[in-house]
Coordinates of C-alpha atoms and ligand atoms in Angstrom, one line a residue:
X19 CA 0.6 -9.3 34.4
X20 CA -2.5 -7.2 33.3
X21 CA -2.9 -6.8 29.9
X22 CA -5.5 -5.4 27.6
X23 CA -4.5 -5.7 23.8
X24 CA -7.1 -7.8 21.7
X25 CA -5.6 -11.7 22.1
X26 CA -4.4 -11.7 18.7
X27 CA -1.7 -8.9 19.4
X28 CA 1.9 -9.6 19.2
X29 CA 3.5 -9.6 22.8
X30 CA 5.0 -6.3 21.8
X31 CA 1.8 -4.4 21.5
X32 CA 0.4 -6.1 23.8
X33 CA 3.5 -4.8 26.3
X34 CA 3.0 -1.6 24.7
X35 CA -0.7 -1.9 25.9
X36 CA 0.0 -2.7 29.5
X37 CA 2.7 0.1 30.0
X38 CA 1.3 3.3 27.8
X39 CA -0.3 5.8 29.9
X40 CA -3.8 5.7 31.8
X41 CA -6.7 7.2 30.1
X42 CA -8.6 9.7 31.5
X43 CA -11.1 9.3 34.4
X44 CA -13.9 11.0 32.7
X45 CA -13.3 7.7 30.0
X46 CA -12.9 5.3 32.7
X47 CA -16.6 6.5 34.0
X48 CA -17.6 5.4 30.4
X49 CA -16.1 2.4 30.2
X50 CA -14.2 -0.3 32.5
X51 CA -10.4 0.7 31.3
X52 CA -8.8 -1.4 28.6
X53 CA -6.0 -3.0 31.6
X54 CA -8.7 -4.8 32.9
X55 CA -10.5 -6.1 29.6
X56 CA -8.5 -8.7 28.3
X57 CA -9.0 -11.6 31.1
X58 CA -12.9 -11.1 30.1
X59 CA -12.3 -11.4 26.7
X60 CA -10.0 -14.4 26.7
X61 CA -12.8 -15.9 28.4
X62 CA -15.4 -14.4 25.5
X63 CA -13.6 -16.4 22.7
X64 CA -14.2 -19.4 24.8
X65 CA -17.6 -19.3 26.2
X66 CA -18.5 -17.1 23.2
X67 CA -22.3 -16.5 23.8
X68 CA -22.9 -17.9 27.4
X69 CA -24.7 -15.3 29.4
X70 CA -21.6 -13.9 31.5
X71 CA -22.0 -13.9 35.0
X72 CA -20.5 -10.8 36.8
X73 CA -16.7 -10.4 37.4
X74 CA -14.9 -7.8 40.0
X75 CA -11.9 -6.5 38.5
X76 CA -8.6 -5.7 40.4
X77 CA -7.6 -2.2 40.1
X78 CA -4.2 -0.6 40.0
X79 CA -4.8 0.8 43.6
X80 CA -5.7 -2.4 45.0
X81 CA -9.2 -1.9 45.5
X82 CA -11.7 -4.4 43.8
X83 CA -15.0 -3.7 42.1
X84 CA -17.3 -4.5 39.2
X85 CA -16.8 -3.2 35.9
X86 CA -18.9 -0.5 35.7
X87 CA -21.3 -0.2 33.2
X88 CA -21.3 -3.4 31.3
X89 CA -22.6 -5.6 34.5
X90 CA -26.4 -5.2 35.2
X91 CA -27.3 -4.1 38.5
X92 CA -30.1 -6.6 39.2
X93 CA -29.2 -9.4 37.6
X94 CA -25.2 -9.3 38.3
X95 CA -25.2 -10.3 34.6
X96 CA -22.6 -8.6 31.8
X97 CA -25.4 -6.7 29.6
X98 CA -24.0 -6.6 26.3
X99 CA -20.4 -8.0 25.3
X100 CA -20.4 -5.9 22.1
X101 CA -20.0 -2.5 23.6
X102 CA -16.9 -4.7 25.5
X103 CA -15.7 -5.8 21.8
X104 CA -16.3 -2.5 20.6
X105 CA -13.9 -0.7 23.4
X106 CA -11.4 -3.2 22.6
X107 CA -12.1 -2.0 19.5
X108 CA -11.9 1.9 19.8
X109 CA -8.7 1.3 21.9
X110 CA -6.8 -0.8 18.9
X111 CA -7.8 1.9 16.9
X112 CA -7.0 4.7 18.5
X113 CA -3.4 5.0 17.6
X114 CA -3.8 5.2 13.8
X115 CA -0.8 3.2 12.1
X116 CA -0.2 1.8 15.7
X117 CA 1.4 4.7 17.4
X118 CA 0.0 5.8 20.6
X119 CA -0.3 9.2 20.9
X120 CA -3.0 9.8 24.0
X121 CA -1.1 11.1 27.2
X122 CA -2.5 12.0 30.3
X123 CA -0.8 14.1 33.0
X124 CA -3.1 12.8 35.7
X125 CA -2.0 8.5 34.7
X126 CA 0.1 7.6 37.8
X127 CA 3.5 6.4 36.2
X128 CA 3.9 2.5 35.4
X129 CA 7.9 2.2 36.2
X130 CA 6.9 0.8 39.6
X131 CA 4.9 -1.9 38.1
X132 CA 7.7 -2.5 35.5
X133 CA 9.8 -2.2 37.9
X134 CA 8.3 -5.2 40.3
X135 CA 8.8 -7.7 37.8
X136 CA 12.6 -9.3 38.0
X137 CA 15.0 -8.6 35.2
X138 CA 14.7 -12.3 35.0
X139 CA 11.2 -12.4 33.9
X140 CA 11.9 -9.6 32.0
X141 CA 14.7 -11.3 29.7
X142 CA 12.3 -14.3 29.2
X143 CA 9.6 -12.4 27.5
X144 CA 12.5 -10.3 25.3
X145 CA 13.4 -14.0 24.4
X146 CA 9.9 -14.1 22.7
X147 CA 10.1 -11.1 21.1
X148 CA 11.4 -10.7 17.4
X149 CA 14.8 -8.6 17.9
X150 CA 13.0 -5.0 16.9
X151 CA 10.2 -5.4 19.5
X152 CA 13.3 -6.0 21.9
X153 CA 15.1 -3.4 21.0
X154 CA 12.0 -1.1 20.9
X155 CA 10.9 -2.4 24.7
X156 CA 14.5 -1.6 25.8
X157 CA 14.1 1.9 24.7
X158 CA 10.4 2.6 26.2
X159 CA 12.0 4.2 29.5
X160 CA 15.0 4.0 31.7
X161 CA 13.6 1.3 34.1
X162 CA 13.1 -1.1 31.5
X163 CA 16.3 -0.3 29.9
X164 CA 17.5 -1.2 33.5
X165 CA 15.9 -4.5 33.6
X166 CA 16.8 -5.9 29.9
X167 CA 20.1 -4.0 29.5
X168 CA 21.7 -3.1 26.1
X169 CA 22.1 -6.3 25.2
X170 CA 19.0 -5.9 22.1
X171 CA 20.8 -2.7 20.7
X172 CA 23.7 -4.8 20.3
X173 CA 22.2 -7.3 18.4
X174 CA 20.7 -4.8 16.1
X175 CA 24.8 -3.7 15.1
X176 CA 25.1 -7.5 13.8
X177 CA 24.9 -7.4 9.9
X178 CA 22.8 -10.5 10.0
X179 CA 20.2 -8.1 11.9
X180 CA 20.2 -5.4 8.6
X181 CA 16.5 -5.9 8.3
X182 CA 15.3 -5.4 12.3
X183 CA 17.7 -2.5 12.7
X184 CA 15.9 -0.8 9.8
X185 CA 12.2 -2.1 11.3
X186 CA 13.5 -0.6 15.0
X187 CA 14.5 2.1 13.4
X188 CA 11.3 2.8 11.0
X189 CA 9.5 3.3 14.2
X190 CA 11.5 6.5 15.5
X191 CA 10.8 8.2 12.1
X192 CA 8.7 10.9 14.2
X193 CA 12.0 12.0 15.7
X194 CA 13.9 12.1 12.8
X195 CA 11.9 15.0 10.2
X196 CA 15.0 16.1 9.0
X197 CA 16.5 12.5 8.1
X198 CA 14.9 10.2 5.8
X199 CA 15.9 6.4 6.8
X200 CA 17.8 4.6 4.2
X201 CA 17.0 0.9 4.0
X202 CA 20.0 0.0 1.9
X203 CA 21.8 1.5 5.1
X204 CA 19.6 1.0 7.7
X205 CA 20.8 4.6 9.0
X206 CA 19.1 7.6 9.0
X207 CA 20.7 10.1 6.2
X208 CA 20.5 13.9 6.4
X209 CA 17.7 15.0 3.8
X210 CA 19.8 17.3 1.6
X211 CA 16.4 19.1 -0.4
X212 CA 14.1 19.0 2.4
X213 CA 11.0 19.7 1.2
X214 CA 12.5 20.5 -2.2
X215 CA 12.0 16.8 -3.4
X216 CA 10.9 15.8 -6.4
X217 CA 10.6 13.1 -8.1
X218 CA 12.9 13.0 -11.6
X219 CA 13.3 10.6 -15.0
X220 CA 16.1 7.6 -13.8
X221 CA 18.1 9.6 -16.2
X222 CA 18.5 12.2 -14.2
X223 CA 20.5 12.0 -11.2
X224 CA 18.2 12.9 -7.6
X225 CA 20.4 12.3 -4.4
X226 CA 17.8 12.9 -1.7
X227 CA 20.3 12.0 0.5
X228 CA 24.4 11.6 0.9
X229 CA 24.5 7.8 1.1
X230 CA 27.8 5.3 1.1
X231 CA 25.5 2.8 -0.8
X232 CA 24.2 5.0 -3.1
X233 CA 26.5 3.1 -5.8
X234 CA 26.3 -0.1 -4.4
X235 CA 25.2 -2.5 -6.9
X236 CA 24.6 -5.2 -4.3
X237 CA 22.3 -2.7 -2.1
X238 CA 19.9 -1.2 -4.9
X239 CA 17.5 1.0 -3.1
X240 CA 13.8 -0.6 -3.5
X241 CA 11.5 1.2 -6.4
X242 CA 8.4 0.0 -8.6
X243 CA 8.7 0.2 -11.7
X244 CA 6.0 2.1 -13.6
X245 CA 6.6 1.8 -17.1
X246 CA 9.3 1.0 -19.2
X247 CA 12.3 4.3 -18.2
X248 CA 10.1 5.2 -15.4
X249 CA 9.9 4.0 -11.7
X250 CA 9.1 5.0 -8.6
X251 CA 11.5 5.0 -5.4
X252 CA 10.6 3.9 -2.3
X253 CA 11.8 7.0 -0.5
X254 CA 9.0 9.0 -2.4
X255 CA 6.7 6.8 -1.0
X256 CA 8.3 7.4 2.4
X257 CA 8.5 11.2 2.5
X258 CA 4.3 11.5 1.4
X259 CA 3.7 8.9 4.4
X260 CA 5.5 10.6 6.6
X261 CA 3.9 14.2 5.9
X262 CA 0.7 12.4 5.2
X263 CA 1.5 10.7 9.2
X264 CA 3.2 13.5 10.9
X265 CA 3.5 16.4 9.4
X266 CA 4.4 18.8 6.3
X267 CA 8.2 19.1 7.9
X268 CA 8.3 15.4 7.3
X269 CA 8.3 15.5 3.6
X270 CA 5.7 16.6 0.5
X271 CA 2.7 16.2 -0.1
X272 CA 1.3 13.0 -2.9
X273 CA 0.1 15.7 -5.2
X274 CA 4.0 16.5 -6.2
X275 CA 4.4 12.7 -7.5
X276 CA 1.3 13.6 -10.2
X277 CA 3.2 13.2 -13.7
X278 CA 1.8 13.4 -17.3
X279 CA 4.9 11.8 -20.3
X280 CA 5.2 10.5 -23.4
X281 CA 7.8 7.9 -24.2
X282 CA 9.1 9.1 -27.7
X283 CA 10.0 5.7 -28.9
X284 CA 6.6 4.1 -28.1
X285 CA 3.9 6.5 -28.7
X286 CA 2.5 5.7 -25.0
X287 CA 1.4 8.5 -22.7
X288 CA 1.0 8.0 -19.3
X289 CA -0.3 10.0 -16.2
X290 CA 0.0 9.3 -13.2
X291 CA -1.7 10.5 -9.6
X292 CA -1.8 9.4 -6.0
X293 CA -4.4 9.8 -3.3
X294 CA -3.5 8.4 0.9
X295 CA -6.2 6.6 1.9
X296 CA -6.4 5.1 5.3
X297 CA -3.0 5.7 5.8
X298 CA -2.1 3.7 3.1
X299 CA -0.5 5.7 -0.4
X300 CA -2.8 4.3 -3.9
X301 CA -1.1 4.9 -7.0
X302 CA -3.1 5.0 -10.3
X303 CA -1.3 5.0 -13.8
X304 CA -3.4 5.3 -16.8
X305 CA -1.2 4.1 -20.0
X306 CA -2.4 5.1 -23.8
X307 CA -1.8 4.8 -27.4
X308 CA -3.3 5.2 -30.6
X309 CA -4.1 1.8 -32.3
X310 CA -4.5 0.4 -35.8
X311 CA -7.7 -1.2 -36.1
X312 CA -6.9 -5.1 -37.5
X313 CA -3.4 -5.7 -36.9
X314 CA -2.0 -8.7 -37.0
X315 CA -0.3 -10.9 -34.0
X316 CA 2.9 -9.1 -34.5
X317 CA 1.4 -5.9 -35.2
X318 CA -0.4 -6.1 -31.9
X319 CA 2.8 -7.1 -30.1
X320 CA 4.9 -4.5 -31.1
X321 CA 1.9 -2.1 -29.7
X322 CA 1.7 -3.5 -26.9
X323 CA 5.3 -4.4 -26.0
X324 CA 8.9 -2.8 -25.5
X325 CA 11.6 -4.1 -27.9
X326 CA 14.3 -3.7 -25.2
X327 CA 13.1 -6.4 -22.8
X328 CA 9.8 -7.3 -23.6
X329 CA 7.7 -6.1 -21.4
X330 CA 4.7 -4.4 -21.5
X331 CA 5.0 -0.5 -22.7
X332 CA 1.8 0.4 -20.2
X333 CA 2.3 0.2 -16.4
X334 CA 2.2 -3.7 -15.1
X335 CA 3.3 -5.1 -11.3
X336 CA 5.4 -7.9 -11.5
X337 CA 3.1 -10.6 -12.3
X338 CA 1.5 -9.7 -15.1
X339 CA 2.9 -12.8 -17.5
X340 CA 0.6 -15.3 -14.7
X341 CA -2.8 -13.8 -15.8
X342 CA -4.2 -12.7 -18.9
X343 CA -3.7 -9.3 -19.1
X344 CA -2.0 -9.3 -22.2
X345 CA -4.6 -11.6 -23.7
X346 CA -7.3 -9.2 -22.3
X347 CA -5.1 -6.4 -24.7
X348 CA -5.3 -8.2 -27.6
X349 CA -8.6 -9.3 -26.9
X350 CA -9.7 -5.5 -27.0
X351 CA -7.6 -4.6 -30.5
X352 CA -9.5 -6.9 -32.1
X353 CA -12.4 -5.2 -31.3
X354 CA -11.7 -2.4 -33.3
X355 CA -13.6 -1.8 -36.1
X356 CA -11.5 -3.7 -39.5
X357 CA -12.6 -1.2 -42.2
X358 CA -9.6 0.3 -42.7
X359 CA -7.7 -3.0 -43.2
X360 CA -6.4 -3.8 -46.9
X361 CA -4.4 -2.0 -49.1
X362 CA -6.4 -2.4 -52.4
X363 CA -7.7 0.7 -54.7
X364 CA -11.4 0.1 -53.2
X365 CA -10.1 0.0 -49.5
X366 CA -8.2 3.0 -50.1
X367 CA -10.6 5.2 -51.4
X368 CA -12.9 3.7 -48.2
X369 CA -10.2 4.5 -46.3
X370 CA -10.3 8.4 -47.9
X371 CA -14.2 8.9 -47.2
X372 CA -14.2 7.5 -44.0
X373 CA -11.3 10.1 -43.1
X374 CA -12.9 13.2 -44.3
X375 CA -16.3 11.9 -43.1
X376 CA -14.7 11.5 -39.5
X377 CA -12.5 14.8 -39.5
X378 CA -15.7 16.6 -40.3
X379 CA -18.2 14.7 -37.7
X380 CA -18.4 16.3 -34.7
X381 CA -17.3 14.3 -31.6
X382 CA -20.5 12.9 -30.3
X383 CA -21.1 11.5 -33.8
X384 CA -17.6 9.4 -32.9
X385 CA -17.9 6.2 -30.9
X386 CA -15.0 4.0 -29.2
X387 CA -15.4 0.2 -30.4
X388 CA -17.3 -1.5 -28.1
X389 CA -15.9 -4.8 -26.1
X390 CA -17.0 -8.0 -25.1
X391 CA -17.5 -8.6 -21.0
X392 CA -13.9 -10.7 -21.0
X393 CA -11.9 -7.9 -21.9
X394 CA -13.9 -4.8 -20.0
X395 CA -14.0 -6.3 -16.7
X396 CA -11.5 -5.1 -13.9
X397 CA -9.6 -7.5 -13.3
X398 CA -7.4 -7.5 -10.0
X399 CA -3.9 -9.6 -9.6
X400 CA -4.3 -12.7 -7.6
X401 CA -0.5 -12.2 -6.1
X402 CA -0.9 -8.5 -5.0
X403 CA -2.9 -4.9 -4.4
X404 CA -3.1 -4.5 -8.1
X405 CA -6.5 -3.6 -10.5
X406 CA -6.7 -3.4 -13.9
X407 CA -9.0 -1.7 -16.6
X408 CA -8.9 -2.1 -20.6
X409 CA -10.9 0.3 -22.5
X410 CA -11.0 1.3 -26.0
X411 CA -11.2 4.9 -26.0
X412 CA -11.4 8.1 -28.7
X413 CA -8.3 10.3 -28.5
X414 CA -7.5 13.2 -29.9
X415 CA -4.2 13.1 -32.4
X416 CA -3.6 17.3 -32.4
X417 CA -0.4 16.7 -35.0
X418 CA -3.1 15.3 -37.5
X419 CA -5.1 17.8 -38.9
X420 CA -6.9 14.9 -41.3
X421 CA -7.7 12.7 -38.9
X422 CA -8.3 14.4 -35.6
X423 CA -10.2 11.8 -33.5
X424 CA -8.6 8.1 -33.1
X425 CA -9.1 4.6 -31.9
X426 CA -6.8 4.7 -28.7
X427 CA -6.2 1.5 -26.2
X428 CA -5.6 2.8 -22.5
X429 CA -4.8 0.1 -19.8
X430 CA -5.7 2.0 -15.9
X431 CA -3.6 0.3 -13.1
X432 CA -4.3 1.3 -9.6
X433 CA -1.8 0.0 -6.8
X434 CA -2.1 0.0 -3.3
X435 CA 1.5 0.5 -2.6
X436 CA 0.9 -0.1 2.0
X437 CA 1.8 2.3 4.3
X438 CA 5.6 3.5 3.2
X439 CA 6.9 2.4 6.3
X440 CA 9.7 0.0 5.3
X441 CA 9.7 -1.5 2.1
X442 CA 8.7 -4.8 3.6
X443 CA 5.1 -3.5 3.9
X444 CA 3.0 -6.3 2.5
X445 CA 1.5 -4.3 -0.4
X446 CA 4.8 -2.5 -1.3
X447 CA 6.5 -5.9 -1.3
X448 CA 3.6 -8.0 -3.1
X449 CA 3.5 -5.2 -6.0
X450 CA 7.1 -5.7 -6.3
X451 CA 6.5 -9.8 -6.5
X452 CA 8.9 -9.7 -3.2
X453 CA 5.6 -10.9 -1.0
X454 CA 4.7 -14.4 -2.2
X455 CA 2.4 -14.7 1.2
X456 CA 0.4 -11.9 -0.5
X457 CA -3.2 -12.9 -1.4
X458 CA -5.0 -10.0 -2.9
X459 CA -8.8 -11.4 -2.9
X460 CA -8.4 -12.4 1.2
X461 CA -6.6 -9.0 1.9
X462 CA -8.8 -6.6 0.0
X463 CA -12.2 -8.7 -0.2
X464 CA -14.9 -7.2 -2.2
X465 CA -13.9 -2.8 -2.0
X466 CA -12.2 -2.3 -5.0
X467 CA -8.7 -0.2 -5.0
X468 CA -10.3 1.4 -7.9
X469 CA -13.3 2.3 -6.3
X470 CA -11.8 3.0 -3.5
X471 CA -9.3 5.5 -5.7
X472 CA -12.1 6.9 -8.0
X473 CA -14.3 8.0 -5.2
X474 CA -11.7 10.4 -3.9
X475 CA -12.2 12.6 -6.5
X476 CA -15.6 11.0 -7.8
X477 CA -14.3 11.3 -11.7
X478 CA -15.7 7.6 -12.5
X479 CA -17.3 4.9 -9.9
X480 CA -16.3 1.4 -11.7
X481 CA -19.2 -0.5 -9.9
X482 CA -18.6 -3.6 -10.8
X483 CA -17.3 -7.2 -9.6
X484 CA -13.9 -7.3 -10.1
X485 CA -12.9 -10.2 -11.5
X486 CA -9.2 -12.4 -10.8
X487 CA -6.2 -11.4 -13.5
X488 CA -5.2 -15.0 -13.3
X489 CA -8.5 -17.0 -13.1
X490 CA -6.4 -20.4 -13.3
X491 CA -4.2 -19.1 -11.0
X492 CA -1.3 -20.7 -13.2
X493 CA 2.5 -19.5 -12.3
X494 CA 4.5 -20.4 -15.0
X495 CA 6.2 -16.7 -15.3
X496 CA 8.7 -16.9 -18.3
X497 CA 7.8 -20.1 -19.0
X498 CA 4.4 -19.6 -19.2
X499 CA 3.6 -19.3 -23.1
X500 CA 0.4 -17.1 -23.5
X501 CA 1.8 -13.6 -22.1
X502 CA 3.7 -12.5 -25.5
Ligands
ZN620 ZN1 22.3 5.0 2.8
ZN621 ZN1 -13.0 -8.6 -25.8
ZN622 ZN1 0.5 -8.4 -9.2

């Protein structure tokens, strides 16, 4: 069987490959058409840089001839393999998020060649497939439905097969504009605001959708969790991928999931924005508070963490006790300046001049404590898309009128949170600590998700290294003993 998907391809795209539509022939004059690559290539990874001698390739209409193009006239030698890699290349690309979307009137139809392969042959390479490729082969056309029969689609109604009826189903979302699919149901649910979404405090309740589960302790829809009383659902993520993908009908756009707050009981503030970058949605939270230069160890943890359960009050991913980010907090506090500490007569009449002297001072005369390189380093989570940034900043406190200008600690997370597809996408998962394949220095390598954040709206380039959150790369979670 021809096929023309690079060799690392599952057999699905692959399939998907060999049966999409032809290109154009003003493309094929450019280049030899993608059926007839992958034989040459297979043969590429294992003769890798032997001069290639020249190959005639069997077309669709039975005739044979040479690739144009990439084999030299005079010689009968392949000229360059790179413009071969890079076809493979532009062809893998072409269907961003791996929907194809070229389609040529003039492409003779593939059902006969589908159709020339037994149903025999047919159920044996289904029998390699995972069960949503299946399903998803079966409903390509009507012949191949004829040759592999329904038998896929009944597999999907099996409960066991929850999680491939909602990954066959993630992949007619272009169909569906008015529905959103519900993972907890793996259905597609009639969008009751469409357009009209927006995102609301947990408190509050925000059906998007009539769903049986929607109470259903044992099927809690999948969110992030932002900050302590904040989170984000998945199905926001979903409906900004899907008008990012297909389409403004599809849902809204990432600028309605911007939010400023304040948590009363904590003091923090926290704003949050979004930006879709290669198809993938990047969340940035930056978390802030005013903070009392030399506190002690308890003073610094009731800062820094929520009484309720002890976690961070600024935005964390779920593996924050592994690394040192609390320790780079602390680490930062005592870096502020310690001359208001004390309680004496002396200290308090410091404590008087150096709060008329700074109400009065204008604010370049103000600076924020400076930190050592441990604690102002991004850092990035070993376990998933997640950066980090500790800063000591100046704020401005309007309800004091003595005191206008204060020490503040802000901690900046930025997130890739993957492509909103399911919420089995690896980033989605790995911020969640549901991905524990994830590892975030092989998957991103040296561009930043801050960088790559801050440069869509060129506010601040953080240009340098990042550095690892968990340089030890110790998982002790709870039992760990330096996160509190
Ligand atoms: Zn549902
Ligand atoms: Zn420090
Ligand atoms: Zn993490």
């Amino acid at each position: 069987m021809a096929d023309s998907a690079p060799p690392n391809a599952s057999l699905g795209t692959r399939l998907k490959f060999a049966l999409r539509p032809k290109k154009s022939r003003s493309r094929l004059a450019k280049k030899p058409p993608p059926e007839h690559m992958s034989p040459d290539l297979v043969r590429l990874n294992s003769e890798a840089s032997r001069p290639q001698t020249a190959k005639s390739v069997h077309y669709h209409d039975g005739s044979t001839r040479a690739a144009p193009d990439l084999i030299d006239k005079s010689t009968g030698e392949r000229k360059d393999i790179t413009a071969l890699l890079h076809g493979l290349q532009d062809n893998s690309e072409s269907g961003e998020h791996g929907y194809y979307t070229e389609h040529d009137e003039n492409r003779k139809p593939g059902e006969p060649l589908v159709a020339s392969l037994s149903s025999n042959l047919w159920m044996k390479i289904v029998d390699f497939l995972p069960l949503s490729d299946a399903a998803s082969l079966a409903f390509a056309t009507k012949v191949l439905f004829q040759k592999i029969g329904p038998g896929p689609w009944e597999n999907l109604r099996l409960e066991e097969n929850h999680q491939h009826r909602a990954e066959f189903l993630a992949r007619l979302d272009r169909s569906m504009p008015r529905h959103l699919l519900c993972f907890p149901c793996a259905k597609f649910h009639l969008r009751i605001q469409p357009g009209q979404e927006t995102l609301k405090p947990p408190n509050i309740l925000n059906p998007l959708f009539e769903c049986p589960n929607a109470q259903n302790p044992l099927l809690p829809p999948s969110r992030l969790r932002l900050t302590p009383h904040r989170n984000l659902p998945f199905t926001f993520v979903q409906l900004v991928m899907r008008a990012h993908r297909y389409g403004p009908r599809y849902g809204i756009p990432c600028e309605e999931l911007f939010r400023r707050w304040r948590d009363p009981e904590s003091g923090w503030s926290h704003q949050t924005r979004y930006h879709v970058v290669k198809g993938h949605l990047l969340l940035r939270v930056i978390s802030q508070s005013f903070a009392t230069p030399g506190l002690p160890p308890s003073g610094q943890r009731t800062l820094l963490f929520s009484r309720e359960d002890y976690t961070p009050y600024f935005s964390v991913c779920a593996h924050w006790k592994d690394g040192e980010l609390t320790n780079l907090c602390k680490c930062a506090l005592n870096h502020l300046p310690k001359e208001q500490a004390g309680n004496g007569p002396e200290q308090q009449l410091q404590r008087r001049i150096d709060t008329v002297r700074k109400a009065s001072a204008p604010l370049t005369a103000l600076r924020a404590a400076s930190q050592c390189p441990e604690c102002r380093s991004i850092r990035r989570c070993s376990e998933c898309p997640t950066e980090y940034l500790v800063e000591l900043k100046l704020a401005e406190d309007k309800s004091d009128k003595a005191q206008k200008f204060k020490q503040a600690i802000s901690v900046t997370r930025w997130s890739d949170l993957g492509d909103g597809t399911t919420p089995a996408t690896p980033e989605w998962a790995a911020c969640k600590g549901d991905n524990e394949e994830y590892d975030s220095f092989k998957a991103i390598g040296r561009r930043a998700i801050s960088g790559t954040f801050e440069s869509q709206t060129g506010d601040f380039i953080p240009g340098q290294r990042v550095r690892s959150l968990n340089p030890k790369n110790q998982k002790k979670g709870d039992e760990g003993h330096s996160w509190y």
